[in-house]
Amino acid sequence: MNIRKITDGIYYVGVNDRVTDRFEGLWPLPQGVSYNSYIVKGKTKTALIDTVEIGSVRNFIRSIYSEIGDSRIDYLVINHMEPDHSGGIPMVLSHFPELKIVGNKQTIAMIKGFFHIEDESRFMEIADGATIDLGEKSLRFIMTPMVHWPETMMTYVEENGVIFSGDAFGCFGALNGGIVDDEMNVEWYWDEMYRYYSNIVGKYGRFVQKALEKTSTLKIDFLCPTHGPVWHEHINRVVDIYNRLSKYESEPGVTIIFGSMYGNTGEIAEAIARQLAAKGVKNIKIHNAAKENLSSMISDAFRYEGLIVGGPTYSMHLFPPVEEFMIAMETRELKNKVVATFGSFTWASAAAKTLKEYLQKMKIEPVASLEMKHAASSDTYAEIEKLAEKLVEALKLK
Ligand code: FEO
């Protein structure tokens, strides 16, 4: 059981999931993930903030009882309806039949759709800025649509400077004993935060920016997301990471994504990387799209300023694993990057053209592109050197 007092009257009752292999059925969870839920106890009323994924409900209910004993839950606040947080709603309702479900109009429509709860008396609909008094403690609701679904909102407890932020400021990685950041070594969570943001929230950068603006004047001592540590000591760093990533701002470095059937196209990736290193680029990440998970490729593409993508022509298409990466970039509306491409073919060219088309859809003009027929020649290596030169020049101007 994970129970931890965060501050006066506010308790963590979330759970760790070390069993699920892939988040949303897609994204690997090598270090697990936490589904965070919180109890807010006022003098007169008690609220539960969010639930957990359905597979972890038994431990969750146990934690709630352990914290509240014989008293009751008056409100269940639903900040976000994705099933990793809403899966526990039916079980919570069956244990606390008298409580009111608090959510906005869209939340309530989703609860009805997902769980077929039609009894209107179960719901308390709230709007942006509404408050609920718990007795010497209050909940204020802040609508933050599309961070990460349209119904998402945050809940703020002004008296304690605590904000329950939903997916915003979350990261992959289960909690290993520590719950608040001041009782753990947080170092390995930063990479998982990049991966979580880019994989899950990455498409919604402009909405994250709006949410950051809307909450910028709040006094926040504890930042309580739905995944990962509760932030207290490192709030500034966490907000900075989300701010930069949602503006597509990056760190110095280059990500190279390639596909290759027999090594000829892969050789271009290796040669480009060597040229970049010789020209002073220190952070270079190379990913073989056919072998590695899309998750880490997306994460590095968000993280670094430069992106080079290349692959062979395959049955008159771009090599499928590379195309999957380009679709992921288009979906996430990637921008603000210095990009170059390389394609190859044996008898009819398609890869180079398809790469260019994806970039056009994203309104990205590559700083350099090259195309190779068959295998690398001395001309190819000369082109590789030029491509690396142009990319490094463009990175310097950025
Ligand atoms: Fe953690 Fe969008 O759910």
Tab-separated table of C-alpha atoms and ligand atoms in Angstrom:
chain	number	residue	atom	x	y	z
A	1	MET	CA	0.000	0.000	0.000
A	2	ASN	CA	1.280	3.412	-0.970
A	3	ILE	CA	-0.012	6.025	1.425
A	4	ARG	CA	1.880	9.131	2.114
A	5	LYS	CA	0.889	12.405	3.682
A	6	ILE	CA	1.882	15.109	1.237
A	7	THR	CA	0.890	18.072	3.330
A	8	ASP	CA	-1.767	18.954	5.879
A	9	GLY	CA	-4.917	16.975	4.981
A	10	ILE	CA	-3.656	15.771	1.606
A	11	TYR	CA	-2.648	12.138	1.054
A	12	TYR	CA	-1.305	10.055	-1.802
A	13	VAL	CA	-3.292	6.850	-2.427
A	14	GLY	CA	-2.018	5.931	-5.909
A	15	VAL	CA	-0.693	2.587	-7.117
A	16	ASN	CA	2.246	1.204	-9.058
A	17	ASP	CA	1.803	-0.906	-12.155
A	18	ARG	CA	4.836	-3.116	-12.771
A	19	VAL	CA	2.877	-5.659	-14.821
A	20	THR	CA	1.540	-3.847	-17.879
A	21	ASP	CA	3.966	-4.193	-20.759
A	22	ARG	CA	2.848	-1.249	-22.859
A	23	PHE	CA	1.067	1.950	-21.884
A	24	GLU	CA	-1.939	2.593	-24.145
A	25	GLY	CA	-1.021	-0.769	-25.700
A	26	LEU	CA	1.857	1.002	-27.481
A	27	TRP	CA	4.574	2.491	-25.305
A	28	PRO	CA	6.991	0.225	-23.391
A	29	LEU	CA	7.065	0.443	-19.620
A	30	PRO	CA	10.467	-1.010	-18.662
A	31	GLN	CA	10.339	0.715	-15.266
A	32	GLY	CA	6.545	0.454	-14.803
A	33	VAL	CA	4.217	3.391	-14.282
A	34	SER	CA	2.259	4.845	-11.377
A	35	TYR	CA	-1.388	5.869	-11.433
A	36	ASN	CA	-1.638	8.643	-8.892
A	37	SER	CA	-4.702	9.407	-6.837
A	38	TYR	CA	-5.071	11.694	-3.838
A	39	ILE	CA	-7.341	12.282	-0.876
A	40	VAL	CA	-8.096	15.829	0.258
A	41	LYS	CA	-9.588	16.052	3.755
A	42	GLY	CA	-11.284	19.273	4.784
A	43	LYS	CA	-12.918	19.925	8.154
A	44	THR	CA	-16.326	18.879	6.883
A	45	LYS	CA	-15.896	17.061	3.573
A	46	THR	CA	-13.442	14.684	1.921
A	47	ALA	CA	-12.617	14.430	-1.763
A	48	LEU	CA	-10.874	11.746	-3.781
A	49	ILE	CA	-8.973	13.076	-6.793
A	50	ASP	CA	-9.014	10.676	-9.769
A	51	THR	CA	-8.948	6.874	-9.623
A	52	VAL	CA	-6.559	4.316	-11.128
A	53	GLU	CA	-6.366	1.806	-13.964
A	54	ILE	CA	-8.812	-1.067	-13.552
A	55	GLY	CA	-6.143	-3.753	-13.007
A	56	SER	CA	-4.891	-1.972	-9.875
A	57	VAL	CA	-8.231	-1.155	-8.267
A	58	ARG	CA	-8.044	-3.683	-5.410
A	59	ASN	CA	-4.930	-2.099	-3.887
A	60	PHE	CA	-6.329	1.346	-4.522
A	61	ILE	CA	-9.553	0.673	-2.586
A	62	ARG	CA	-7.495	-0.812	0.246
A	63	SER	CA	-5.373	2.350	0.408
A	64	ILE	CA	-8.445	4.572	0.514
A	65	TYR	CA	-9.970	2.643	3.437
A	66	SER	CA	-6.662	2.591	5.218
A	67	GLU	CA	-6.557	6.370	5.030
A	68	ILE	CA	-10.163	7.315	5.763
A	69	GLY	CA	-11.136	4.477	8.136
A	70	ASP	CA	-14.865	4.620	8.821
A	71	SER	CA	-15.398	8.102	7.440
A	72	ARG	CA	-16.762	8.698	3.984
A	73	ILE	CA	-15.767	10.146	0.652
A	74	ASP	CA	-18.060	13.016	-0.348
A	75	TYR	CA	-16.684	13.872	-3.767
A	76	LEU	CA	-14.857	11.997	-6.499
A	77	VAL	CA	-13.168	14.581	-8.703
A	78	ILE	CA	-12.358	13.344	-12.203
A	79	ASN	CA	-9.656	15.487	-13.752
A	80	HIS	CA	-9.172	13.173	-16.718
A	81	MET	CA	-11.211	10.350	-18.211
A	82	GLU	CA	-8.546	8.257	-19.956
A	83	PRO	CA	-9.074	4.755	-18.525
A	84	ASP	CA	-5.687	4.712	-16.763
A	85	HIS	CA	-7.346	7.145	-14.333
A	86	SER	CA	-11.046	6.473	-14.718
A	87	GLY	CA	-10.972	2.651	-14.672
A	88	GLY	CA	-11.639	2.608	-10.936
A	89	ILE	CA	-14.797	4.744	-11.058
A	90	PRO	CA	-17.373	1.895	-10.910
A	91	MET	CA	-15.576	0.228	-7.986
A	92	VAL	CA	-15.257	3.504	-6.065
A	93	LEU	CA	-18.967	4.141	-6.619
A	94	SER	CA	-19.866	0.706	-5.338
A	95	HIS	CA	-17.856	1.286	-2.149
A	96	PHE	CA	-19.031	4.867	-1.634
A	97	PRO	CA	-22.543	4.978	-3.107
A	98	GLU	CA	-23.330	8.344	-1.552
A	99	LEU	CA	-20.513	10.324	-3.143
A	100	LYS	CA	-20.944	12.863	-5.947
A	101	ILE	CA	-18.847	12.583	-9.088
A	102	VAL	CA	-17.420	16.000	-9.871
A	103	GLY	CA	-16.529	16.834	-13.453
A	104	ASN	CA	-17.186	19.202	-16.307
A	105	LYS	CA	-19.818	18.707	-18.987
A	106	GLN	CA	-17.538	16.637	-21.214
A	107	THR	CA	-16.312	14.518	-18.307
A	108	ILE	CA	-19.853	13.608	-17.355
A	109	ALA	CA	-20.744	12.730	-20.959
A	110	MET	CA	-17.702	10.420	-21.086
A	111	ILE	CA	-18.572	8.757	-17.762
A	112	LYS	CA	-22.041	8.036	-19.096
A	113	GLY	CA	-20.532	6.641	-22.308
A	114	PHE	CA	-17.825	4.519	-20.710
A	115	PHE	CA	-19.716	3.266	-17.658
A	116	HIS	CA	-23.414	3.675	-18.532
A	117	ILE	CA	-24.113	5.638	-15.358
A	118	GLU	CA	-27.282	7.551	-16.165
A	119	ASP	CA	-28.487	8.611	-12.697
A	120	GLU	CA	-28.068	12.409	-12.866
A	121	SER	CA	-28.112	12.686	-9.078
A	122	ARG	CA	-24.653	11.033	-9.023
A	123	PHE	CA	-23.060	13.986	-10.798
A	124	MET	CA	-22.014	17.483	-9.828
A	125	GLU	CA	-21.205	19.440	-12.983
A	126	ILE	CA	-18.686	22.214	-12.533
A	127	ALA	CA	-17.339	24.917	-14.853
A	128	ASP	CA	-14.002	26.686	-15.167
A	129	GLY	CA	-13.133	28.513	-11.946
A	130	ALA	CA	-15.869	26.847	-9.840
A	131	THR	CA	-14.993	25.909	-6.262
A	132	ILE	CA	-16.146	23.361	-3.715
A	133	ASP	CA	-15.748	24.088	-0.015
A	134	LEU	CA	-14.427	21.162	2.049
A	135	GLY	CA	-14.202	23.163	5.291
A	136	GLU	CA	-11.023	25.229	5.759
A	137	LYS	CA	-9.929	23.786	2.428
A	138	SER	CA	-11.383	24.269	-1.030
A	139	LEU	CA	-11.089	22.762	-4.477
A	140	ARG	CA	-10.879	25.093	-7.462
A	141	PHE	CA	-11.298	23.671	-10.941
A	142	ILE	CA	-9.199	24.912	-13.833
A	143	MET	CA	-10.149	23.740	-17.312
A	144	THR	CA	-7.077	22.654	-19.305
A	145	PRO	CA	-8.572	21.033	-22.428
A	146	MET	CA	-6.390	18.790	-24.592
A	147	VAL	CA	-3.811	18.185	-21.901
A	148	HIS	CA	-4.406	15.412	-22.848
A	149	TRP	CA	-8.088	14.909	-23.781
A	150	PRO	CA	-10.787	17.545	-24.325
A	151	GLU	CA	-12.281	17.136	-20.836
A	152	THR	CA	-9.007	17.445	-18.913
A	153	MET	CA	-8.879	19.858	-16.016
A	154	MET	CA	-6.735	20.555	-12.970
A	155	THR	CA	-7.844	20.915	-9.349
A	156	TYR	CA	-6.190	23.457	-7.087
A	157	VAL	CA	-6.189	23.602	-3.280
A	158	GLU	CA	-5.270	27.208	-2.614
A	159	GLU	CA	-4.968	26.801	1.171
A	160	ASN	CA	-2.078	24.352	0.734
A	161	GLY	CA	-0.638	25.447	-2.594
A	162	VAL	CA	-1.353	22.009	-4.069
A	163	ILE	CA	-2.352	21.409	-7.670
A	164	PHE	CA	-3.580	18.100	-9.065
A	165	SER	CA	-2.435	18.517	-12.633
A	166	GLY	CA	-3.637	15.392	-14.439
A	167	ASP	CA	-1.230	14.123	-17.102
A	168	ALA	CA	0.628	17.446	-17.186
A	169	PHE	CA	4.036	17.191	-15.477
A	170	GLY	CA	3.760	13.407	-15.380
A	171	CYS	CA	6.322	10.812	-16.396
A	172	PHE	CA	6.713	7.079	-16.883
A	173	GLY	CA	8.343	5.017	-14.150
A	174	ALA	CA	6.735	3.471	-11.079
A	175	LEU	CA	7.439	4.982	-7.654
A	176	ASN	CA	10.072	2.997	-5.809
A	177	GLY	CA	9.092	3.722	-2.238
A	178	GLY	CA	9.472	7.492	-2.391
A	179	ILE	CA	6.412	9.462	-3.432
A	180	VAL	CA	7.437	13.110	-3.077
A	181	ASP	CA	10.600	14.091	-4.953
A	182	ASP	CA	12.425	15.179	-1.788
A	183	GLU	CA	12.593	11.560	-0.611
A	184	MET	CA	14.122	9.979	-3.704
A	185	ASN	CA	16.882	10.227	-6.271
A	186	VAL	CA	14.934	11.730	-9.167
A	187	GLU	CA	17.678	11.487	-11.788
A	188	TRP	CA	16.336	8.570	-13.822
A	189	TYR	CA	12.869	10.116	-14.042
A	190	TRP	CA	14.022	12.927	-16.357
A	191	ASP	CA	14.515	10.623	-19.368
A	192	GLU	CA	11.164	9.035	-18.623
A	193	MET	CA	9.605	12.499	-18.547
A	194	TYR	CA	10.901	13.267	-22.057
A	195	ARG	CA	9.597	9.927	-23.279
A	196	TYR	CA	6.227	10.362	-21.572
A	197	TYR	CA	5.723	13.916	-22.813
A	198	SER	CA	6.756	13.204	-26.413
A	199	ASN	CA	4.853	9.918	-26.675
A	200	ILE	CA	1.610	10.869	-24.916
A	201	VAL	CA	1.193	14.640	-24.756
A	202	GLY	CA	3.523	15.662	-27.620
A	203	LYS	CA	0.769	16.479	-30.097
A	204	TYR	CA	-0.818	19.000	-27.762
A	205	GLY	CA	2.018	21.482	-27.205
A	206	ARG	CA	-0.073	24.597	-27.761
A	207	PHE	CA	-2.635	23.420	-25.220
A	208	VAL	CA	0.125	22.725	-22.685
A	209	GLN	CA	1.283	26.301	-23.266
A	210	LYS	CA	-2.234	27.593	-22.547
A	211	ALA	CA	-2.418	25.517	-19.364
A	212	LEU	CA	0.990	26.810	-18.229
A	213	GLU	CA	-0.163	30.368	-18.817
A	214	LYS	CA	-3.394	29.788	-16.946
A	215	THR	CA	-1.650	28.345	-13.890
A	216	SER	CA	1.408	30.623	-13.924
A	217	THR	CA	0.137	32.956	-11.205
A	218	LEU	CA	-0.816	30.198	-8.759
A	219	LYS	CA	1.311	29.594	-5.716
A	220	ILE	CA	2.306	25.949	-6.013
A	221	ASP	CA	4.188	24.058	-3.297
A	222	PHE	CA	3.225	20.573	-4.413
A	223	LEU	CA	2.671	19.621	-8.033
A	224	CYS	CA	0.693	16.387	-8.070
A	225	PRO	CA	0.439	14.747	-11.516
A	226	THR	CA	-1.325	11.505	-12.355
A	227	HIS	CA	1.948	9.701	-13.162
A	228	GLY	CA	5.353	9.727	-11.488
A	229	PRO	CA	6.648	11.588	-8.443
A	230	VAL	CA	4.844	14.367	-6.599
A	231	TRP	CA	6.987	17.404	-7.331
A	232	HIS	CA	8.043	19.695	-4.509
A	233	GLU	CA	11.785	20.421	-4.641
A	234	HIS	CA	12.030	20.196	-8.426
A	235	ILE	CA	8.900	22.085	-9.507
A	236	ASN	CA	10.859	24.679	-11.487
A	237	ARG	CA	12.775	22.058	-13.446
A	238	VAL	CA	9.629	20.072	-14.210
A	239	VAL	CA	7.721	23.151	-15.399
A	240	ASP	CA	10.735	24.182	-17.467
A	241	ILE	CA	10.899	20.776	-19.202
A	242	TYR	CA	7.188	20.888	-20.046
A	243	ASN	CA	7.460	24.513	-21.144
A	244	ARG	CA	10.393	23.845	-23.470
A	245	LEU	CA	9.029	20.613	-24.908
A	246	SER	CA	5.611	22.128	-25.569
A	247	LYS	CA	7.337	24.923	-27.522
A	248	TYR	CA	9.349	22.257	-29.387
A	249	GLU	CA	12.532	23.753	-27.972
A	250	SER	CA	15.422	21.320	-27.962
A	251	GLU	CA	18.868	20.555	-26.613
A	252	PRO	CA	22.070	20.557	-28.682
A	253	GLY	CA	22.387	17.269	-30.516
A	254	VAL	CA	21.208	15.249	-33.499
A	255	THR	CA	18.909	12.242	-33.754
A	256	ILE	CA	19.451	9.946	-36.742
A	257	ILE	CA	16.610	7.600	-37.627
A	258	PHE	CA	17.309	5.066	-40.347
A	259	GLY	CA	16.036	1.872	-41.882
A	260	SER	CA	18.161	-0.562	-43.852
A	261	MET	CA	17.539	-4.020	-45.310
A	262	TYR	CA	21.087	-5.150	-46.050
A	263	GLY	CA	23.256	-2.425	-44.550
A	264	ASN	CA	23.780	-0.133	-47.536
A	265	THR	CA	21.419	2.595	-46.302
A	266	GLY	CA	22.607	1.995	-42.753
A	267	GLU	CA	26.113	2.836	-43.923
A	268	ILE	CA	24.904	6.341	-44.817
A	269	ALA	CA	23.607	6.815	-41.266
A	270	GLU	CA	26.950	5.698	-39.819
A	271	ALA	CA	28.947	7.923	-42.176
A	272	ILE	CA	26.767	10.974	-41.407
A	273	ALA	CA	27.207	10.380	-37.676
A	274	ARG	CA	30.989	10.181	-38.094
A	275	GLN	CA	30.983	13.453	-40.029
A	276	LEU	CA	28.813	15.162	-37.412
A	277	ALA	CA	31.117	14.014	-34.616
A	278	ALA	CA	34.171	15.222	-36.554
A	279	LYS	CA	32.454	18.616	-36.842
A	280	GLY	CA	31.917	18.857	-33.114
A	281	VAL	CA	28.407	17.464	-32.528
A	282	LYS	CA	28.653	15.564	-29.270
A	283	ASN	CA	25.104	14.359	-28.655
A	284	ILE	CA	24.314	11.966	-31.490
A	285	LYS	CA	21.652	9.290	-31.145
A	286	ILE	CA	21.261	6.718	-33.911
A	287	HIS	CA	18.135	4.559	-34.049
A	288	ASN	CA	17.515	1.624	-36.359
A	289	ALA	CA	13.782	2.065	-36.933
A	290	ALA	CA	13.254	-1.597	-37.797
A	291	LYS	CA	14.718	-2.810	-34.515
A	292	GLU	CA	14.030	-0.178	-31.884
A	293	ASN	CA	10.798	0.923	-30.324
A	294	LEU	CA	9.129	3.991	-31.742
A	295	SER	CA	8.855	5.401	-28.224
A	296	SER	CA	12.553	6.197	-27.762
A	297	MET	CA	12.853	7.504	-31.328
A	298	ILE	CA	10.030	9.994	-30.735
A	299	SER	CA	11.590	10.989	-27.426
A	300	ASP	CA	14.998	11.776	-28.959
A	301	ALA	CA	13.409	13.554	-31.937
A	302	PHE	CA	11.719	15.913	-29.450
A	303	ARG	CA	14.804	16.218	-27.320
A	304	TYR	CA	17.489	17.233	-29.845
A	305	GLU	CA	17.694	20.143	-32.269
A	306	GLY	CA	18.786	18.179	-35.320
A	307	LEU	CA	16.905	15.326	-36.969
A	308	ILE	CA	18.138	13.210	-39.873
A	309	VAL	CA	15.836	10.569	-41.315
A	310	GLY	CA	16.646	8.066	-44.028
A	311	GLY	CA	15.555	4.769	-45.467
A	312	PRO	CA	15.418	2.626	-48.567
A	313	THR	CA	12.649	2.307	-51.101
A	314	TYR	CA	10.568	-0.766	-50.384
A	315	SER	CA	7.996	-1.937	-52.956
A	316	MET	CA	7.671	1.651	-54.189
A	317	HIS	CA	7.107	3.029	-50.685
A	318	LEU	CA	9.330	4.377	-47.957
A	319	PHE	CA	10.683	1.488	-45.844
A	320	PRO	CA	7.699	0.853	-43.487
A	321	PRO	CA	9.401	1.305	-40.049
A	322	VAL	CA	10.784	4.673	-41.190
A	323	GLU	CA	7.377	5.671	-42.528
A	324	GLU	CA	5.861	4.778	-39.144
A	325	PHE	CA	8.307	7.206	-37.534
A	326	MET	CA	7.402	9.951	-40.020
A	327	ILE	CA	3.692	9.413	-39.300
A	328	ALA	CA	4.462	9.792	-35.585
A	329	MET	CA	6.251	13.086	-36.309
A	330	GLU	CA	3.419	14.370	-38.472
A	331	THR	CA	0.881	13.387	-35.813
A	332	ARG	CA	2.837	15.315	-33.194
A	333	GLU	CA	3.152	18.347	-35.474
A	334	LEU	CA	6.916	18.412	-35.051
A	335	LYS	CA	8.433	21.842	-35.626
A	336	ASN	CA	11.396	24.015	-34.795
A	337	LYS	CA	13.966	21.392	-35.881
A	338	VAL	CA	16.886	21.342	-38.287
A	339	VAL	CA	16.149	18.405	-40.574
A	340	ALA	CA	17.986	16.494	-43.301
A	341	THR	CA	16.994	13.328	-45.162
A	342	PHE	CA	18.532	10.512	-47.166
A	343	GLY	CA	16.850	7.907	-49.334
A	344	SER	CA	18.000	4.978	-51.421
A	345	PHE	CA	16.713	2.714	-54.165
A	346	THR	CA	17.843	-0.068	-56.458
A	347	TRP	CA	15.781	0.329	-59.652
A	348	ALA	CA	12.968	2.841	-58.938
A	349	SER	CA	13.043	5.693	-56.423
A	350	ALA	CA	10.298	6.367	-53.835
A	351	ALA	CA	11.833	6.784	-50.353
A	352	ALA	CA	13.435	10.210	-50.894
A	353	LYS	CA	10.232	11.620	-52.399
A	354	THR	CA	8.040	10.246	-49.597
A	355	LEU	CA	10.329	11.692	-46.931
A	356	LYS	CA	10.080	15.077	-48.619
A	357	GLU	CA	6.283	14.818	-48.783
A	358	TYR	CA	6.020	14.163	-45.048
A	359	LEU	CA	8.209	17.189	-44.342
A	360	GLN	CA	6.082	19.325	-46.655
A	361	LYS	CA	2.982	18.309	-44.699
A	362	MET	CA	4.783	19.428	-41.519
A	363	LYS	CA	5.920	22.658	-43.239
A	364	ILE	CA	9.558	21.730	-42.639
A	365	GLU	CA	12.139	22.534	-45.317
A	366	PRO	CA	15.093	20.122	-45.049
A	367	VAL	CA	18.499	21.820	-44.980
A	368	ALA	CA	19.934	18.977	-47.072
A	369	SER	CA	18.845	15.744	-48.731
A	370	LEU	CA	20.688	13.039	-50.581
A	371	GLU	CA	19.678	10.037	-52.574
A	372	MET	CA	21.740	6.928	-53.272
A	373	LYS	CA	21.284	4.262	-55.974
A	374	HIS	CA	22.524	0.777	-55.074
A	375	ALA	CA	25.408	1.324	-52.625
A	376	ALA	CA	27.641	4.146	-51.426
A	377	SER	CA	30.296	5.399	-53.848
A	378	SER	CA	32.919	8.095	-53.432
A	379	ASP	CA	30.278	10.563	-54.727
A	380	THR	CA	27.903	9.440	-51.981
A	381	TYR	CA	30.539	10.052	-49.311
A	382	ALA	CA	31.139	13.529	-50.731
A	383	GLU	CA	27.391	14.203	-50.521
A	384	ILE	CA	27.327	12.873	-46.956
A	385	GLU	CA	30.053	15.311	-45.997
A	386	LYS	CA	28.103	18.189	-47.558
A	387	LEU	CA	24.884	17.126	-45.828
A	388	ALA	CA	26.643	17.030	-42.440
A	389	GLU	CA	28.239	20.417	-43.125
A	390	LYS	CA	24.911	22.039	-43.993
A	391	LEU	CA	23.233	20.552	-40.960
A	392	VAL	CA	25.956	21.718	-38.595
A	393	GLU	CA	25.871	25.215	-40.138
A	394	ALA	CA	22.096	25.389	-39.733
A	395	LEU	CA	22.364	24.216	-36.117
A	396	LYS	CA	24.854	27.012	-35.420
A	397	LEU	CA	22.436	29.592	-36.832
A	398	LYS	CA	19.531	28.298	-34.803
B	1	FEO	FE1	-2.624	9.221	-17.870
B	1	FEO	FE2	-4.146	10.721	-20.608
B	1	FEO	O1	-3.955	9.518	-19.176
